[in-house]
Short mmCIF file of C-alpha atoms in Angstrom, two decimals:
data_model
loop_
_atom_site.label_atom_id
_atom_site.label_comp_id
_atom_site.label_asym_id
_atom_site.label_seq_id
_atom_site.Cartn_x
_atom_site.Cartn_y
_atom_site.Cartn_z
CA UNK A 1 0.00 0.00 0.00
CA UNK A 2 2.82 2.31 0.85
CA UNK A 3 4.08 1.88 -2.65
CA UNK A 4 0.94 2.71 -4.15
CA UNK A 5 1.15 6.03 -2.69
CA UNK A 6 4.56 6.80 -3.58
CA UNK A 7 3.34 6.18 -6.86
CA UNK A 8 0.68 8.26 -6.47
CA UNK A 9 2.87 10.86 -5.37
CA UNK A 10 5.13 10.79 -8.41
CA UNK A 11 2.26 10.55 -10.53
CA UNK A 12 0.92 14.23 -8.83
CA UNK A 13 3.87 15.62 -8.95
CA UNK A 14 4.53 14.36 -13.28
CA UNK A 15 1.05 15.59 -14.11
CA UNK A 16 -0.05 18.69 -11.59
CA UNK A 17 2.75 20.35 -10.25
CA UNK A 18 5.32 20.63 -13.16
CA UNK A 19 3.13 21.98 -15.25
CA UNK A 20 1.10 24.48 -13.53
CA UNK A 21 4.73 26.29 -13.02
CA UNK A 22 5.07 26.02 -16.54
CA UNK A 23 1.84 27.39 -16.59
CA UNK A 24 1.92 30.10 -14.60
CA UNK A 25 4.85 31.12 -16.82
CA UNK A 26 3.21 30.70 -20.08
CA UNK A 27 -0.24 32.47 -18.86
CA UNK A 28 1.85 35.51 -18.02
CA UNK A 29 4.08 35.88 -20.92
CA UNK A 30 1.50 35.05 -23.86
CA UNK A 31 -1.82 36.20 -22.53
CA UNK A 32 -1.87 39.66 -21.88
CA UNK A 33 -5.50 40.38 -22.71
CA UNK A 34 -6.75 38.65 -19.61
CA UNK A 35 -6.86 39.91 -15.81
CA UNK A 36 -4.42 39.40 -13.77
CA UNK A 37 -5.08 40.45 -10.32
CA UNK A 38 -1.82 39.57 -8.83
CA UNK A 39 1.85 39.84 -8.55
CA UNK A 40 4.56 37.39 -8.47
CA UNK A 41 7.53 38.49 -6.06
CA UNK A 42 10.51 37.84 -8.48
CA UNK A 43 8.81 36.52 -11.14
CA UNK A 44 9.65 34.08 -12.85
CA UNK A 45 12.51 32.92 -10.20
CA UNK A 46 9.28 31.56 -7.86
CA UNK A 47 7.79 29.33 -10.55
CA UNK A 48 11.33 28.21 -11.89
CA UNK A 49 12.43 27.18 -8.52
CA UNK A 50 9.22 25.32 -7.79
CA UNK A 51 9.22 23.41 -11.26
CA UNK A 52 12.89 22.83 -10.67
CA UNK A 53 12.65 21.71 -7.14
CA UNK A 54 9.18 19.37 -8.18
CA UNK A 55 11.45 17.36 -10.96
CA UNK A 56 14.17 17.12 -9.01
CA UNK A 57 11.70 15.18 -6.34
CA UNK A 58 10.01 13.22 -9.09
CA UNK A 59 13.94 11.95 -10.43
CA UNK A 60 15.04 11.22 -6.32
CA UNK A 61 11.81 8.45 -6.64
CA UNK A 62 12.00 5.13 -7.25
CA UNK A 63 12.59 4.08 -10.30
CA UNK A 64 8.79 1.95 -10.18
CA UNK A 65 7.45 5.58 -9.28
CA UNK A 66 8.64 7.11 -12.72
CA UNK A 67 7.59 4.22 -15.10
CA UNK A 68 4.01 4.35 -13.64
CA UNK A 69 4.13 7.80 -13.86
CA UNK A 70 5.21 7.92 -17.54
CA UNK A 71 2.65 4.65 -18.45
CA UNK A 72 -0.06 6.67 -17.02
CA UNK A 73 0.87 9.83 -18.50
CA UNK A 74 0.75 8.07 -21.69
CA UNK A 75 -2.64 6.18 -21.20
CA UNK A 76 -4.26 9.98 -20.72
#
């Protein structure tokens, strides 16, 4: 069960968090004609650093983790 949820983990962390720093990046630079209420401090350091520190997390997993992680990416 514990395995499972390291899995899990890596999965979250392949499919959610990467990309919304990625995100957060591209919704700033390339969509200017929509509100945006708030401020980054530093931007983009923040959302580097977090998408930086996230893969470095998902590559310190086990190896299991990231071929789940990948398979399910694939299967959409």
């Amino acid at each position: 069960m514990g395995q499972l949820v390291n899995w899990l983990i890596q999965v979250q962390i392949l499919l959610r968090f990467i990309w919304q720093c990625g995100a957060v990046i591209l919704l700033y630079e390339y969509r200017k004609d929509i509100s945006q209420p708030f401020k980054m401090w530093l931007y983009p350091v923040p959302a580097i650093l977090s998408a930086a520190l996230w893969t470095y997390l998902f590559f310190t997993g086990p190896i299991e983790g990231m071929i789940f992680s990948v398979l399910f990416l694939i299967a959409g």
